[in-house]
Short mmCIF file of C-alpha atoms in Angstrom, two decimals:
data_model
loop_
_atom_site.label_atom_id
_atom_site.label_comp_id
_atom_site.label_asym_id
_atom_site.label_seq_id
_atom_site.Cartn_x
_atom_site.Cartn_y
_atom_site.Cartn_z
CA MET A 1 -25.55 5.24 11.45
CA LYS A 2 -23.24 8.19 11.86
CA SER A 3 -19.68 6.94 11.60
CA ALA A 4 -16.25 8.55 11.87
CA VAL A 5 -13.15 7.21 10.11
CA LEU A 6 -9.83 8.22 11.66
CA VAL A 7 -7.01 9.35 9.38
CA PHE A 8 -3.36 9.15 10.41
CA PRO A 9 -0.25 9.90 8.33
CA GLY A 10 0.50 6.68 6.45
CA ILE A 11 -3.00 5.22 6.70
CA ASN A 12 -4.09 4.10 3.22
CA ARG A 13 -7.38 2.22 3.60
CA GLU A 14 -9.50 5.12 4.85
CA ARG A 15 -11.25 5.66 1.50
CA ASP A 16 -12.02 1.96 1.10
CA MET A 17 -13.55 2.02 4.56
CA ALA A 18 -15.48 5.24 3.97
CA ARG A 19 -16.89 3.90 0.68
CA THR A 20 -18.05 0.70 2.35
CA LEU A 21 -19.71 2.53 5.23
CA ARG A 22 -21.55 4.78 2.78
CA LEU A 23 -22.63 1.89 0.56
CA VAL A 24 -24.02 -0.16 3.44
CA SER A 25 -25.44 2.52 5.73
CA GLY A 26 -26.41 5.12 3.14
CA VAL A 27 -24.62 7.83 5.14
CA GLN A 28 -21.26 9.38 4.26
CA PRO A 29 -18.88 9.01 7.24
CA ALA A 30 -16.88 11.88 8.68
CA MET A 31 -13.11 11.77 8.09
CA VAL A 32 -11.33 12.75 11.31
CA TRP A 33 -7.68 13.85 11.22
CA HIS A 34 -5.35 12.45 13.90
CA ALA A 35 -4.60 15.89 15.35
CA GLU A 36 -8.24 16.60 16.20
CA THR A 37 -9.22 16.38 19.86
CA GLU A 38 -12.95 15.68 19.50
CA LEU A 39 -15.15 13.34 17.53
CA PRO A 40 -18.07 14.77 15.51
CA ALA A 41 -21.19 15.28 17.60
CA GLY A 42 -23.59 12.35 17.48
CA THR A 43 -21.02 9.78 16.33
CA ASP A 44 -22.33 6.21 16.58
CA LEU A 45 -19.29 4.30 15.33
CA VAL A 46 -15.56 5.06 15.18
CA VAL A 47 -13.48 3.11 12.66
CA VAL A 48 -9.69 2.95 12.69
CA PRO A 49 -8.70 1.73 9.21
CA GLY A 50 -5.69 -0.12 7.89
CA GLY A 51 -2.44 1.14 6.46
CA PHE A 52 0.95 2.04 7.87
CA SER A 53 0.34 4.83 10.39
CA TYR A 54 3.49 6.89 10.95
CA GLY A 55 5.37 4.44 8.71
CA ASP A 56 5.00 1.64 11.29
CA TYR A 57 7.98 3.03 13.18
CA LEU A 58 8.55 1.62 16.67
CA ARG A 59 5.86 -1.07 16.94
CA CYS A 60 2.99 -0.96 14.47
CA GLY A 61 0.37 1.43 15.79
CA ALA A 62 2.45 2.59 18.77
CA ILE A 63 2.75 6.22 17.65
CA ALA A 64 -0.82 6.49 16.40
CA ALA A 65 -2.07 5.18 19.75
CA ARG A 66 -0.72 8.38 21.31
CA ALA A 67 -2.25 10.78 18.80
CA PRO A 68 -4.56 13.51 20.20
CA ILE A 69 -7.71 11.99 18.69
CA MET A 70 -7.20 8.73 20.60
CA ASP A 71 -8.06 10.39 23.90
CA ALA A 72 -11.46 11.20 22.43
CA VAL A 73 -11.79 7.62 21.15
CA ARG A 74 -10.99 6.20 24.59
CA ALA A 75 -13.60 8.49 26.20
CA PHE A 76 -16.12 7.48 23.52
CA ALA A 77 -15.49 3.78 24.17
CA GLU A 78 -15.74 4.24 27.93
CA LYS A 79 -19.25 5.62 27.41
CA GLY A 80 -20.20 2.52 25.40
CA GLY A 81 -19.61 3.86 21.89
CA LEU A 82 -18.75 1.31 19.19
CA VAL A 83 -15.16 1.23 17.93
CA LEU A 84 -13.83 -0.98 15.12
CA GLY A 85 -10.16 -1.33 14.18
CA VAL A 86 -9.08 -3.15 11.01
CA CYS A 87 -5.49 -4.29 10.35
CA ASN A 88 -3.34 -1.33 11.42
CA GLY A 89 -6.44 -0.14 13.25
CA PHE A 90 -6.41 -3.37 15.28
CA GLN A 91 -2.76 -2.74 16.09
CA ILE A 92 -3.56 0.83 17.17
CA LEU A 93 -6.41 -0.30 19.46
CA CYS A 94 -4.12 -2.84 21.14
CA GLU A 95 -1.33 -0.28 21.56
CA SER A 96 -3.79 2.23 23.02
CA GLY A 97 -5.03 -0.25 25.63
CA LEU A 98 -8.54 -0.47 24.20
CA LEU A 99 -7.97 -4.15 23.34
CA PRO A 100 -5.75 -6.74 25.02
CA GLY A 101 -2.63 -8.27 23.53
CA VAL A 102 -0.29 -7.01 20.83
CA LEU A 103 0.29 -7.72 17.13
CA MET A 104 3.78 -8.97 16.28
CA ARG A 105 5.63 -10.02 13.13
CA ASN A 106 4.05 -12.88 11.22
CA ALA A 107 5.45 -16.24 12.27
CA ARG A 108 7.13 -16.82 8.89
CA LEU A 109 8.41 -13.21 8.80
CA LYS A 110 6.70 -12.60 5.47
CA PHE A 111 4.08 -10.10 4.38
CA VAL A 112 0.83 -11.96 3.62
CA CYS A 113 -1.56 -10.59 1.00
CA ARG A 114 -4.36 -12.91 -0.10
CA ASP A 115 -7.87 -14.08 0.71
CA VAL A 116 -8.28 -16.14 3.88
CA HIS A 117 -11.15 -17.95 5.54
CA LEU A 118 -12.46 -16.95 8.94
CA ARG A 119 -14.75 -18.82 11.30
CA VAL A 120 -17.24 -16.58 13.05
CA GLU A 121 -17.10 -17.54 16.72
CA ARG A 122 -20.00 -15.39 17.95
CA SER A 123 -23.05 -13.79 16.36
CA ASP A 124 -24.25 -11.88 19.40
CA THR A 125 -22.00 -8.81 19.15
CA PRO A 126 -22.70 -5.58 17.23
CA PHE A 127 -19.81 -6.52 14.91
CA THR A 128 -20.94 -10.07 14.12
CA ARG A 129 -24.74 -9.90 14.24
CA GLY A 130 -24.77 -10.04 10.43
CA TYR A 131 -23.40 -13.61 10.55
CA ASN A 132 -24.22 -16.94 12.16
CA ALA A 133 -21.95 -18.46 14.79
CA GLY A 134 -19.84 -21.11 13.09
CA GLN A 135 -20.23 -19.51 9.65
CA VAL A 136 -17.11 -19.43 7.44
CA ILE A 137 -16.44 -16.24 5.48
CA ARG A 138 -13.75 -15.29 2.98
CA VAL A 139 -12.01 -11.91 3.22
CA PRO A 140 -8.59 -10.48 2.24
CA VAL A 141 -5.58 -9.92 4.46
CA ALA A 142 -2.58 -7.66 3.81
CA HIS A 143 -0.17 -7.46 6.71
CA GLY A 144 3.29 -8.28 7.98
CA GLU A 145 2.48 -7.97 11.68
CA GLY A 146 -0.73 -9.85 12.37
CA ASN A 147 0.49 -12.36 14.92
CA TRP A 148 -1.72 -11.67 17.96
CA ILE A 149 -0.03 -12.66 21.20
CA ALA A 150 -0.55 -12.03 24.91
CA ASP A 151 0.56 -13.39 28.26
CA ALA A 152 -1.00 -16.63 29.47
CA GLU A 153 -3.45 -14.94 31.85
CA THR A 154 -4.70 -12.55 29.18
CA ILE A 155 -5.15 -15.40 26.70
CA ARG A 156 -7.12 -17.37 29.28
CA ARG A 157 -9.30 -14.34 30.04
CA VAL A 158 -9.95 -13.62 26.36
CA GLU A 159 -10.83 -17.23 25.60
CA ASP A 160 -12.91 -17.87 28.71
CA GLY A 161 -14.68 -14.54 28.35
CA GLY A 162 -15.79 -15.25 24.78
CA GLN A 163 -13.86 -12.29 23.41
CA VAL A 164 -12.71 -14.08 20.24
CA ILE A 165 -15.00 -13.24 17.32
CA PHE A 166 -12.98 -14.51 14.33
CA ARG A 167 -10.40 -17.27 13.86
CA TYR A 168 -8.38 -18.22 10.80
CA CYS A 169 -9.64 -21.52 9.45
CA ALA A 170 -9.80 -23.85 6.46
CA PRO A 171 -12.68 -23.47 3.97
CA ASP A 172 -14.62 -26.14 5.88
CA GLY A 173 -14.18 -24.30 9.18
CA GLU A 174 -11.50 -26.58 10.61
CA LEU A 175 -8.78 -24.91 12.65
CA GLY A 176 -5.12 -25.80 12.33
CA GLU A 177 -1.57 -24.67 11.71
CA THR A 178 -1.97 -24.72 7.93
CA SER A 179 -4.80 -22.17 7.95
CA ASN A 180 -3.21 -19.96 10.64
CA ILE A 181 -1.53 -17.65 8.15
CA ASN A 182 0.46 -15.52 10.62
CA GLY A 183 0.93 -17.74 13.68
CA ALA A 184 -1.54 -15.84 15.86
CA THR A 185 -2.27 -17.44 19.23
CA ASN A 186 -5.11 -19.95 18.85
CA GLY A 187 -5.65 -18.74 15.29
CA ILE A 188 -7.18 -15.50 16.57
CA ALA A 189 -8.04 -13.07 13.77
CA GLY A 190 -10.39 -10.75 15.66
CA ILE A 191 -11.44 -9.98 19.22
CA VAL A 192 -13.71 -7.71 21.24
CA ASN A 193 -13.11 -6.11 24.60
CA ALA A 194 -14.80 -7.53 27.69
CA ARG A 195 -17.67 -5.05 27.35
CA GLY A 196 -18.20 -5.99 23.69
CA ASN A 197 -18.21 -2.47 22.22
CA VAL A 198 -14.63 -2.36 20.87
CA ALA A 199 -13.49 -4.80 18.19
CA GLY A 200 -10.31 -5.36 16.23
CA MET A 201 -9.48 -7.69 13.37
CA MET A 202 -6.55 -8.13 10.97
CA PRO A 203 -8.47 -9.09 7.77
CA HIS A 204 -10.16 -6.42 5.60
CA PRO A 205 -13.93 -7.00 5.38
CA GLU A 206 -14.36 -3.59 3.71
CA ASN A 207 -12.82 -4.98 0.53
CA HIS A 208 -15.40 -7.75 0.09
CA VAL A 209 -18.73 -5.95 0.05
CA GLU A 210 -19.59 -5.56 -3.67
CA SER A 211 -20.53 -8.37 -6.04
CA ILE A 212 -18.38 -6.84 -8.78
CA ILE A 213 -15.36 -7.88 -6.68
CA GLY A 214 -16.60 -11.47 -6.72
CA CYS A 215 -17.24 -11.94 -2.98
CA THR A 216 -19.46 -10.09 -0.53
CA ASP A 217 -18.64 -11.94 2.69
CA GLY A 218 -17.43 -8.76 4.39
CA ARG A 219 -20.75 -7.01 3.95
CA GLY A 220 -22.37 -8.83 6.86
CA LEU A 221 -20.15 -7.04 9.36
CA PHE A 222 -21.16 -3.58 8.15
CA ALA A 223 -24.80 -4.50 7.54
CA GLY A 224 -24.97 -5.74 11.11
CA LEU A 225 -23.53 -2.49 12.42
CA ALA A 226 -25.94 -0.44 10.32
CA ALA A 227 -28.85 -2.57 11.55
CA GLN A 228 -27.72 -1.85 15.10
CA PHE A 229 -28.72 1.74 14.44
CA GLY A 230 -31.86 0.95 12.48
CA LYS A 231 -30.80 1.19 8.84
CA ALA A 232 -28.96 -1.12 6.45
CA ALA A 233 -28.90 -0.23 2.74
#
């Protein structure tokens, strides 16, 4: 799996993401600066990592969404290439029009930094094939603007089209206000586009892939992606 990790001013999770991709796939990803206009030849997967691109001025991800490299990412996605955005990367993909909706301030207006539980809603996408539908995983979050919202028609389309891949939940998989840590519509923590080749999620699976950390629930996402291209370390 040949992956490319985008780097914007203010992004701070790019090395975590690159380490995880190397550990799981066995291949060092390319680091692509925001001012570039092309992706490396033969790229299989583009990852937009978390952080605070451009200091989160305007709306989170709004400036990064207009960076030169994003034109290449949009063209890559239109051809069916896989794109994953995590945390700020999710915000950037929404702001660039690659995913529906927008990420707003957390409902309680507080930055949330802790482990959360997610229910895997689908196991038939490139991003969730490493899990079982209905499985509950534990991964960290670290964000102040993770409240996914959209207009009523978009929400209906996302739900009816099976575009939700992760929801915030209790450890037993139950959904509810208590486990919805940022107020996101319907507890949505991650979605895919209608075609299924672009995904975004607020939690950080890249930080739960090594047993030394104490939890490896995030590894399934990356192992599934690597398996998509024939190799998972």
